[in-house]
Coordinates of C-alpha atoms in Angstrom, one line a residue:
M73 CA 122.8 53.2 28.0
N74 CA 122.2 52.6 31.7
K75 CA 122.3 49.3 33.5
K76 CA 118.5 48.8 33.6
S77 CA 118.3 49.2 29.8
K78 CA 121.0 46.6 29.3
Y79 CA 118.9 44.1 31.4
I80 CA 115.8 44.8 29.4
I81 CA 117.5 44.3 26.1
G82 CA 119.1 41.1 27.3
Y83 CA 115.7 39.7 28.4
L84 CA 114.1 40.8 25.0
Y85 CA 116.7 38.6 23.3
L86 CA 115.8 35.7 25.5
I87 CA 112.0 36.0 24.9
P88 CA 111.9 33.8 21.8
A89 CA 113.9 31.0 23.4
L90 CA 111.8 31.3 26.6
V91 CA 108.5 31.1 24.7
I92 CA 109.7 28.0 22.8
F93 CA 110.9 26.4 26.0
I94 CA 107.6 27.1 27.8
L95 CA 105.5 25.9 25.0
F96 CA 107.3 22.6 24.3
T97 CA 108.7 21.8 27.8
Y98 CA 106.8 23.4 30.7
W99 CA 103.3 23.5 29.3
P100 CA 103.2 19.8 28.3
A101 CA 104.6 18.9 31.8
I102 CA 102.0 21.0 33.6
Y103 CA 99.1 19.8 31.3
S104 CA 100.0 16.2 31.8
F105 CA 100.0 16.6 35.5
Y106 CA 96.6 18.2 35.2
L107 CA 95.4 15.3 33.1
S108 CA 96.6 12.7 35.7
F109 CA 93.6 13.7 37.8
F110 CA 91.1 13.0 35.0
N111 CA 89.8 10.0 33.3
T112 CA 90.5 11.0 29.7
T113 CA 90.5 9.1 26.4
T114 CA 91.8 10.3 23.1
S115 CA 88.9 8.8 21.2
T116 CA 86.1 10.7 23.0
G117 CA 88.1 13.7 24.3
H118 CA 85.8 13.9 27.4
A119 CA 87.6 14.5 30.7
I120 CA 86.0 13.3 34.0
F121 CA 87.7 14.4 37.2
V122 CA 88.6 11.3 39.3
G123 CA 91.1 12.8 41.7
L124 CA 93.8 10.3 42.8
S125 CA 92.0 7.3 41.3
N126 CA 94.5 7.0 38.5
Y127 CA 97.4 6.8 40.9
A128 CA 95.4 4.3 43.1
Y129 CA 94.6 2.2 40.0
L130 CA 98.3 2.0 39.1
F131 CA 99.1 0.4 42.4
R132 CA 96.1 -1.8 42.8
T133 CA 97.0 -5.0 44.6
G134 CA 94.1 -7.4 44.3
Q135 CA 94.0 -10.3 46.8
L136 CA 97.3 -10.8 48.6
P137 CA 98.4 -14.0 50.4
Y138 CA 99.4 -11.9 53.4
A139 CA 99.4 -8.3 54.6
F140 CA 102.1 -5.8 53.7
S141 CA 102.8 -5.2 57.4
T142 CA 103.5 -8.9 57.9
A143 CA 105.9 -9.0 55.0
F144 CA 107.6 -5.9 56.3
E145 CA 108.1 -7.4 59.7
Y146 CA 109.6 -10.6 58.4
S147 CA 111.9 -8.8 56.0
L148 CA 113.0 -6.3 58.7
V149 CA 114.3 -9.2 60.8
R150 CA 116.1 -10.7 57.9
F151 CA 117.6 -7.3 57.0
I152 CA 118.8 -6.8 60.6
F153 CA 120.4 -10.2 60.6
A154 CA 122.4 -9.3 57.4
F155 CA 123.1 -5.8 58.8
V156 CA 124.6 -7.2 62.0
I157 CA 126.7 -9.7 60.1
S158 CA 128.0 -6.9 58.0
I159 CA 129.0 -4.9 61.0
A160 CA 130.8 -7.8 62.6
I161 CA 132.7 -8.6 59.4
F162 CA 133.8 -5.0 58.9
A163 CA 134.7 -4.6 62.6
W164 CA 136.9 -7.7 62.4
I165 CA 138.6 -6.4 59.3
E166 CA 139.2 -3.0 60.9
S167 CA 140.6 -4.6 64.0
K168 CA 143.1 -6.5 61.9
G169 CA 144.1 -3.3 60.2
K170 CA 145.0 -5.0 56.9
G171 CA 144.7 -2.3 54.3
L172 CA 145.1 -4.7 51.5
L173 CA 142.2 -6.8 52.7
K174 CA 140.0 -3.7 52.9
N175 CA 140.9 -2.7 49.4
V176 CA 140.3 -6.2 48.0
I177 CA 136.8 -6.4 49.5
P178 CA 135.0 -4.6 46.7
L179 CA 136.8 -6.7 44.1
I180 CA 135.5 -9.8 45.8
V181 CA 132.0 -8.8 46.7
I182 CA 131.0 -6.9 43.5
P183 CA 131.3 -10.0 41.3
I184 CA 129.3 -11.9 43.8
L185 CA 126.7 -9.1 43.8
A186 CA 126.5 -9.3 40.0
I187 CA 126.2 -13.1 39.9
S188 CA 123.5 -13.0 42.5
L189 CA 121.5 -10.4 40.6
V190 CA 121.3 -12.7 37.6
Y191 CA 118.8 -14.7 39.7
P192 CA 116.3 -12.2 40.8
A193 CA 113.7 -14.8 41.9
L194 CA 115.9 -16.2 44.6
S195 CA 114.7 -15.8 48.2
F196 CA 117.0 -14.8 51.0
W197 CA 115.9 -17.8 53.0
G198 CA 115.3 -20.0 50.0
G199 CA 118.3 -22.2 50.8
N200 CA 120.6 -20.6 48.2
I201 CA 124.0 -19.3 49.5
Y202 CA 124.3 -16.7 46.7
M203 CA 121.5 -14.5 48.1
T204 CA 122.9 -14.7 51.6
I205 CA 126.3 -13.6 50.3
L206 CA 124.5 -10.8 48.4
W207 CA 123.0 -9.3 51.6
I208 CA 126.4 -9.7 53.5
A209 CA 128.2 -8.1 50.5
F210 CA 125.8 -5.2 50.4
G211 CA 126.4 -4.4 54.1
V212 CA 130.2 -4.8 53.9
L213 CA 130.4 -2.5 50.9
S214 CA 128.2 0.1 52.7
F215 CA 130.5 0.1 55.7
Y216 CA 133.5 0.1 53.6
F217 CA 132.6 3.4 52.1
V218 CA 131.2 4.9 55.4
K219 CA 134.4 4.2 57.3
K220 CA 133.1 5.5 60.6
M221 CA 133.3 2.3 62.6
T222 CA 136.1 2.9 65.1
F223 CA 133.7 2.3 68.0
L224 CA 133.2 -1.2 66.9
K225 CA 136.9 -2.3 67.2
S226 CA 136.5 -3.3 70.9
H227 CA 133.0 -4.8 70.4
T228 CA 133.6 -7.5 67.9
I229 CA 132.6 -10.3 70.3
L230 CA 129.4 -8.5 71.2
F231 CA 128.4 -8.2 67.6
L232 CA 129.3 -11.8 66.9
L233 CA 126.9 -12.8 69.7
S234 CA 124.3 -10.6 68.2
I235 CA 124.6 -12.4 65.0
L236 CA 123.7 -15.7 66.7
G237 CA 120.8 -14.1 68.5
F238 CA 119.3 -12.6 65.4
Y239 CA 119.9 -15.8 63.5
I240 CA 117.8 -17.7 66.1
V241 CA 115.0 -15.1 66.0
A242 CA 115.0 -15.0 62.2
Y243 CA 114.9 -18.8 61.9
Y244 CA 112.1 -19.4 64.4
I245 CA 110.0 -16.3 63.9
G246 CA 107.6 -18.1 61.5
N247 CA 107.1 -18.8 57.9
R248 CA 110.5 -18.2 56.2
N249 CA 108.9 -17.7 52.8
I250 CA 107.1 -14.5 53.8
D251 CA 109.0 -11.4 52.7
L252 CA 108.5 -8.1 50.8
Y253 CA 110.2 -9.6 47.7
T254 CA 107.6 -12.4 47.4
L255 CA 104.8 -10.0 48.1
F256 CA 105.8 -7.6 45.4
F257 CA 106.5 -10.4 43.0
N258 CA 102.9 -11.6 43.7
I259 CA 101.5 -8.1 43.0
S260 CA 103.5 -7.8 39.8
Q261 CA 101.9 -10.9 38.4
N262 CA 98.5 -9.2 38.5
N263 CA 99.4 -5.6 38.0
T264 CA 101.2 -4.6 34.8
F265 CA 102.4 -1.2 36.2
V266 CA 104.0 -2.8 39.2
A267 CA 105.5 -5.4 36.8
S268 CA 106.9 -2.5 34.8
I269 CA 108.5 -1.0 37.9
W270 CA 109.9 -4.4 38.8
N271 CA 111.4 -4.9 35.3
T272 CA 112.8 -1.3 35.2
F273 CA 114.6 -1.7 38.5
Y274 CA 115.9 -5.0 37.4
F275 CA 117.3 -3.4 34.3
V276 CA 118.8 -0.5 36.2
I277 CA 120.5 -2.8 38.7
I278 CA 122.2 -4.7 35.8
D279 CA 122.8 -1.7 33.5
V280 CA 124.2 1.1 35.7
P281 CA 127.0 -0.7 37.5
L282 CA 128.2 -2.5 34.4
T283 CA 128.0 0.6 32.3
I284 CA 130.1 2.6 34.8
G285 CA 132.7 -0.2 35.2
I286 CA 133.1 -0.9 31.4
S287 CA 133.1 2.9 30.7
L288 CA 135.9 3.4 33.2
A289 CA 137.9 0.5 31.7
A290 CA 137.3 2.0 28.2
G291 CA 138.6 5.4 29.4
L292 CA 141.7 3.8 30.9
L293 CA 142.3 1.9 27.7
M294 CA 141.9 5.0 25.5
K295 CA 144.3 6.9 27.8
N296 CA 147.0 4.2 28.0
L297 CA 147.0 2.9 24.4
P298 CA 150.4 3.5 22.8
F299 CA 148.9 3.7 19.3
F300 CA 145.6 4.1 17.3
K301 CA 144.1 6.2 20.1
S302 CA 142.0 8.3 17.7
F303 CA 140.7 5.2 16.0
F304 CA 139.5 3.6 19.2
R305 CA 138.0 6.8 20.5
T306 CA 136.0 7.1 17.3
A307 CA 135.0 3.4 17.4
F308 CA 133.9 3.5 21.0
F309 CA 131.9 6.7 20.5
A310 CA 130.2 5.6 17.2
P311 CA 127.4 3.6 18.8
Y312 CA 126.3 6.6 20.9
V313 CA 125.8 8.9 17.9
A314 CA 124.3 6.2 15.7
S315 CA 120.5 5.9 15.4
I316 CA 119.2 3.8 18.3
V317 CA 116.7 2.1 15.9
A318 CA 119.4 1.2 13.5
V319 CA 121.6 -0.1 16.3
S320 CA 118.8 -2.1 17.7
L321 CA 118.1 -3.7 14.3
L322 CA 121.8 -4.6 14.1
W323 CA 121.6 -6.3 17.5
L324 CA 118.4 -8.0 16.5
W325 CA 120.6 -9.9 14.0
L326 CA 123.4 -10.5 16.5
F327 CA 121.0 -12.1 18.9
N328 CA 119.3 -14.3 16.3
Y329 CA 119.0 -17.9 17.5
H330 CA 119.8 -19.5 14.1
Y331 CA 122.5 -17.3 12.5
G332 CA 123.4 -14.7 15.1
I333 CA 127.1 -14.0 15.7
F334 CA 126.8 -14.6 19.5
N335 CA 125.5 -18.1 19.2
F336 CA 128.1 -18.7 16.4
I337 CA 130.9 -17.7 18.8
L338 CA 129.4 -19.9 21.5
S339 CA 129.5 -22.9 19.2
W340 CA 133.3 -22.6 19.1
F341 CA 133.4 -23.6 22.7
G342 CA 130.7 -26.4 22.4
I343 CA 128.0 -24.3 24.1
P344 CA 124.5 -24.8 22.7
P345 CA 122.8 -21.8 21.1
I346 CA 120.9 -19.4 23.5
N347 CA 117.5 -18.2 22.6
W348 CA 118.2 -14.6 23.5
L349 CA 115.1 -13.0 22.1
N350 CA 112.6 -15.7 23.2
S351 CA 113.4 -16.1 26.9
A352 CA 111.6 -14.2 29.6
A353 CA 114.5 -14.7 32.0
L354 CA 117.0 -13.2 29.5
T355 CA 114.8 -10.2 28.3
M356 CA 116.2 -7.6 30.7
P357 CA 119.9 -8.8 30.5
T358 CA 119.6 -8.8 26.7
V359 CA 118.3 -5.2 26.6
A360 CA 121.1 -4.3 29.1
I361 CA 123.8 -5.7 26.9
L362 CA 122.6 -3.5 24.0
S363 CA 122.3 -0.5 26.3
I364 CA 125.8 -0.9 27.7
W365 CA 127.2 -1.2 24.2
E366 CA 125.4 2.0 23.2
Y367 CA 126.5 4.2 26.1
F368 CA 129.9 2.9 27.3
G369 CA 131.8 4.8 24.6
Y370 CA 130.2 8.1 25.5
Y371 CA 130.8 7.7 29.2
G372 CA 134.3 6.3 28.5
L373 CA 135.2 9.6 26.8
I374 CA 133.9 11.5 29.8
F375 CA 136.1 9.3 32.1
L376 CA 139.0 9.9 29.6
S377 CA 138.6 13.7 30.0
G378 CA 138.8 13.2 33.8
L379 CA 141.8 11.0 33.6
Q380 CA 143.7 13.5 31.4
N381 CA 143.1 16.2 34.0
I382 CA 144.8 14.3 36.8
D383 CA 148.2 15.8 37.5
Q384 CA 151.0 13.4 36.6
E385 CA 153.0 14.5 39.6
Y386 CA 150.7 12.4 41.8
Y387 CA 151.7 9.3 39.9
E388 CA 155.4 10.2 39.9
A389 CA 155.4 10.7 43.7
A390 CA 153.6 7.4 44.2
E391 CA 156.1 5.6 42.0
I392 CA 158.9 7.0 44.0
E393 CA 157.2 5.7 47.2
G394 CA 157.0 2.2 45.6
A395 CA 153.3 2.1 44.9
N396 CA 152.2 -0.5 42.3
S397 CA 149.7 0.1 39.5
F398 CA 146.7 -1.2 41.6
Q399 CA 147.6 1.1 44.5
R400 CA 148.0 4.1 42.2
F401 CA 144.6 3.4 40.8
M402 CA 142.9 2.9 44.3
Y403 CA 144.5 5.9 46.0
I404 CA 145.0 8.4 43.2
T405 CA 143.0 7.7 40.1
W406 CA 139.7 6.5 41.7
P407 CA 139.5 9.3 44.3
L408 CA 140.4 12.1 41.8
L409 CA 137.8 10.7 39.3
S410 CA 135.0 10.9 41.9
P411 CA 133.5 14.1 40.3
I412 CA 133.3 12.3 36.9
T413 CA 132.0 9.1 38.5
F414 CA 129.3 11.0 40.3
F415 CA 128.2 12.7 37.1
V416 CA 128.2 9.4 35.1
M417 CA 126.3 7.7 37.9
V418 CA 123.5 10.3 38.0
V419 CA 123.2 10.5 34.2
S420 CA 123.3 6.8 33.6
L421 CA 120.7 6.2 36.3
I422 CA 118.3 8.7 34.7
N423 CA 118.9 7.2 31.2
A424 CA 118.4 3.6 32.5
F425 CA 115.0 4.5 33.9
Q426 CA 113.9 5.8 30.5
V427 CA 114.7 2.6 28.6
F428 CA 112.2 2.0 25.8
T429 CA 113.5 2.0 22.2
Q430 CA 115.7 -1.0 22.7
V431 CA 112.7 -3.1 23.9
Y432 CA 110.4 -1.7 21.2
V433 CA 112.7 -2.6 18.4
L434 CA 114.2 -5.9 19.7
Y435 CA 110.8 -7.4 20.4
N436 CA 108.9 -6.1 17.4
Q437 CA 106.9 -3.4 19.3
L438 CA 106.0 -5.8 22.1
P439 CA 107.0 -5.7 25.8
G440 CA 109.2 -8.7 25.6
P441 CA 108.7 -12.2 24.1
Y442 CA 105.8 -13.1 26.5
A443 CA 104.4 -12.4 30.0
N444 CA 105.4 -8.7 29.8
S445 CA 109.0 -9.7 30.6
G446 CA 110.3 -6.6 28.8
L447 CA 107.6 -4.2 30.0
T448 CA 109.4 -1.1 31.3
M449 CA 107.8 2.0 32.8
V450 CA 108.2 4.1 29.7
F451 CA 106.9 1.2 27.6
Y452 CA 103.8 1.1 29.9
I453 CA 103.3 4.8 29.5
Y454 CA 103.6 4.5 25.7
N455 CA 101.2 1.5 25.5
T456 CA 98.6 3.1 27.9
F457 CA 98.6 6.4 25.9
Y458 CA 98.9 5.2 22.3
N459 CA 97.3 1.8 22.3
E460 CA 94.8 2.0 25.1
Q461 CA 94.2 5.8 24.6
Q462 CA 94.0 6.5 28.4
M463 CA 95.7 9.8 28.6
G464 CA 95.0 10.4 32.3
L465 CA 96.4 7.0 33.4
A466 CA 99.4 7.4 31.2
S467 CA 100.1 10.9 32.7
A468 CA 99.8 9.5 36.2
A469 CA 102.3 6.8 35.3
A470 CA 104.7 9.4 33.9
Y471 CA 104.6 11.4 37.1
V472 CA 105.2 8.2 39.2
L473 CA 108.3 7.6 37.0
L474 CA 109.3 11.3 37.5
G475 CA 108.9 10.9 41.3
I476 CA 111.1 7.7 41.4
I477 CA 113.8 9.4 39.3
M478 CA 113.8 12.5 41.5
V479 CA 113.9 10.5 44.8
L480 CA 116.8 8.3 43.6
T481 CA 118.7 11.3 42.2
L482 CA 118.2 13.2 45.5
I483 CA 119.5 10.1 47.4
Q484 CA 122.5 10.0 45.1
F485 CA 123.3 13.7 45.8
R486 CA 122.8 13.3 49.5
T487 CA 124.9 10.2 49.9
T488 CA 127.6 10.6 47.2
E489 CA 128.2 14.2 46.7
K490 CA 129.9 14.6 50.1
R491 CA 132.5 12.0 49.1
V492 CA 133.4 13.7 45.8
E493 CA 136.9 15.1 45.9
Y494 CA 137.2 18.1 43.5
N495 CA 140.8 18.5 42.3
I496 CA 141.0 22.3 42.1

């Protein structure tokens, strides 16, 4: 049998799988993209070509208090102010040359970042110090990872003066309540799709960092436990393989206001019960708690596999040099886990943008307790297709979601993959 015949036989074996893959994956994707340009309802079945009207309808704005360009200008000045502050702080830290201080920065600013994100309605100039710290922390973290700031060491005073200048400009430039955040928040009040994007991003910001952090902690715990390792690995992994509907029903009981276990535990400390499932402000954090619990065991086992592949000689050499456990983690474990962290970051981001079932079960098939506080992008697509029977509009929304995921994934690859250290 010649080489060409072997190739033909191989492709013949692949034909059944390819046919199934095309019919159930590629064809629905292509057909939904085709439908996104039509006004189609499942009740009549008639399709009217409308071009990009479905996409335009998804982002309709209505009457705005001020123009987008105006909000962008004001926000740009505020961002530059925070940006320059970050440069100055990082330059000062670099000039001091204190390695311990540089390593402690993430441990200080990440909790501040998490605390600030609990209050998404805060304005940068709204008189609240947390949002100001959030901007500064974001910039400091960015420069901490870039580490290409040697040219700033001799220009600290110049950047400190720039801070003062931008502060004066930002303060006197005009109405301090005009910004992109306020504008998008105003649009989301009148546009359910923009509200779904808003809620989804809020969920992703809460879910992804906490999932990665807790999963890494679980992986370290499973690796270092002296006993019952198999038990804890099974227990941590069980929520992932369990039915999401059954898991959500379990958490529906845990979150119950009257007899839920969370409020029961809070009562031990004299804390009044929290209405987890009937608060618009707690909708996304509540869903995030459930999602983190479901996935942290799965990602924890992935981290565990990476931890077990790190050569112990690195740790032995570090111990001989007098490195403590924190230094061993920062300079050995964390860098050598970068391929695993990169994979978990990409996968968890994609999964977070597709959140749906948790909201559907927790809130009895509704997008949150009220005011669409739990309306995610996938929930919007589901509701538009099945309840409103607008196939074209739902298809357009699905491709907007696909575009957002693709762009963010591409950004992750471009910004993070170069910093991955493969231990070959």
